[in-house]
One Martini backbone bead per residue (centre of mass of N, CA, C, O) as a GRO file, in nm:
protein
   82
    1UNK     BB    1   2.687  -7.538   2.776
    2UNK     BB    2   2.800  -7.309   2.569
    3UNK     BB    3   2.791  -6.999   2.432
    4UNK     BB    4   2.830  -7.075   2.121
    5UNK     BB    5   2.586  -7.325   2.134
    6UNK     BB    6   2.395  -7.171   2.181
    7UNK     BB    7   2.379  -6.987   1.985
    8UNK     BB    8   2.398  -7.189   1.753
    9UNK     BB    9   2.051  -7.270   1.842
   10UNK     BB   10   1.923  -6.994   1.797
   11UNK     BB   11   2.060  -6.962   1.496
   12UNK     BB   12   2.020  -7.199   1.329
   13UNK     BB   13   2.337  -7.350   1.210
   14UNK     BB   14   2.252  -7.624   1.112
   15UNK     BB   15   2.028  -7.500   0.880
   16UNK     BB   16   2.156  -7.192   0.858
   17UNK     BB   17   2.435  -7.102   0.784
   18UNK     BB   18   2.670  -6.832   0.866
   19UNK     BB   19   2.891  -6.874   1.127
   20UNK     BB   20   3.182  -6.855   1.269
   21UNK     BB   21   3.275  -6.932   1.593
   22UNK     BB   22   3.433  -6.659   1.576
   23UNK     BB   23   3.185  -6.469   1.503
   24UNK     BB   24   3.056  -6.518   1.763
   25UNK     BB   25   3.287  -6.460   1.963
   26UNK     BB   26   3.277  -6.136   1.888
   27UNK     BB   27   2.968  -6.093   1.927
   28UNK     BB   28   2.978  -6.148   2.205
   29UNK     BB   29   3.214  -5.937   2.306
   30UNK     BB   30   3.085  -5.724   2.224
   31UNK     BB   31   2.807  -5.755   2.415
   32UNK     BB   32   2.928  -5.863   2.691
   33UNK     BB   33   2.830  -6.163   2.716
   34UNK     BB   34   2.516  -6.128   2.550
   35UNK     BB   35   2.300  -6.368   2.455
   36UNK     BB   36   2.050  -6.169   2.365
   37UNK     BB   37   2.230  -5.967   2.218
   38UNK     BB   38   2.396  -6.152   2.012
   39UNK     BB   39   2.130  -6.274   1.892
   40UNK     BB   40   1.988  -6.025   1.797
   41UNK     BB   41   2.265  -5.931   1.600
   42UNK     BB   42   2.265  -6.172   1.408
   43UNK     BB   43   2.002  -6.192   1.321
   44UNK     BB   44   1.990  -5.922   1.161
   45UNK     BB   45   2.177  -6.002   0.973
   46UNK     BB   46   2.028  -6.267   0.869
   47UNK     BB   47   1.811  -6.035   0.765
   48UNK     BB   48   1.930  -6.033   0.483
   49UNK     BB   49   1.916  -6.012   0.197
   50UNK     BB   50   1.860  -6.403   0.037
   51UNK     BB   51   1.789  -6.325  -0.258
   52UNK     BB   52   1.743  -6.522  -0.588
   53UNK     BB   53   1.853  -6.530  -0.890
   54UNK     BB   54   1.818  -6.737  -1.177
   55UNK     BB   55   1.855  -6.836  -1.463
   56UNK     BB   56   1.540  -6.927  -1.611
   57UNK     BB   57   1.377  -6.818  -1.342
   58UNK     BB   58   1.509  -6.888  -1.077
   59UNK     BB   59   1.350  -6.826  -0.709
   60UNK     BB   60   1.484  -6.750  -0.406
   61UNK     BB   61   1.362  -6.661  -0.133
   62UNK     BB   62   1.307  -6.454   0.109
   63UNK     BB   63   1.384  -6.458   0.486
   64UNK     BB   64   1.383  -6.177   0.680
   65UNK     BB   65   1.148  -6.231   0.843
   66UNK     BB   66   1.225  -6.488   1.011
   67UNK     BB   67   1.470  -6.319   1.162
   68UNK     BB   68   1.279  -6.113   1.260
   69UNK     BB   69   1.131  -6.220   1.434
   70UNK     BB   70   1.312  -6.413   1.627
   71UNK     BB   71   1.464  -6.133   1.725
   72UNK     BB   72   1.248  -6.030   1.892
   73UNK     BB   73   1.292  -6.198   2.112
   74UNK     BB   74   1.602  -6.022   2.179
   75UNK     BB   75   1.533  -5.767   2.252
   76UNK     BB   76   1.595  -5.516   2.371
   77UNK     BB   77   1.436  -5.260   2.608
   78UNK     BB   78   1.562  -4.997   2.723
   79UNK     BB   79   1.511  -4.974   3.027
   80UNK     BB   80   1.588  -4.746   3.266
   81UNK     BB   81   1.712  -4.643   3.539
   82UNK     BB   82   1.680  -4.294   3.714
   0.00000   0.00000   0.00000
């Protein structure tokens, strides 16, 4: 499995389309190709408030919590060698 295919299931890119595999390749090489930091800045994107509100009264609840959660998973560490 490619590393663009790989990050396209960790950002559930199947159910929740948000990046085209161009905008993944572009975050992947600014990361220095680190699938768990390009993992990270992208689900950061993805909870970007993303409620909407339509006429009617109908509203689409914000999903943020839920890519922040995941990106949690991929947060790096900050920890360096003194």
């Amino acid at each position: 499995m490619g590393e663009i295919q790989e990050l396209k299931l960790i950002l559930r890119e199947e159910t929740s389309p948000f990046f085209t595999d161009e905008e993944i390749a572009y975050y992947l090489n600014k990361n220095k190709n680190s699938i768990n930091d390009t993992a990270y800045e992208c689900l950061l994107l993805k909870a970007e408030d993303d409620s909407i509100q339509l006429p009617g009264g109908l509203t689409l609840a914000n999903n943020s919590s839920y890519w922040l959660r995941l990106a949690k998973k991929y947060k790096p560490n900050g920890s360096r060698i003194l």
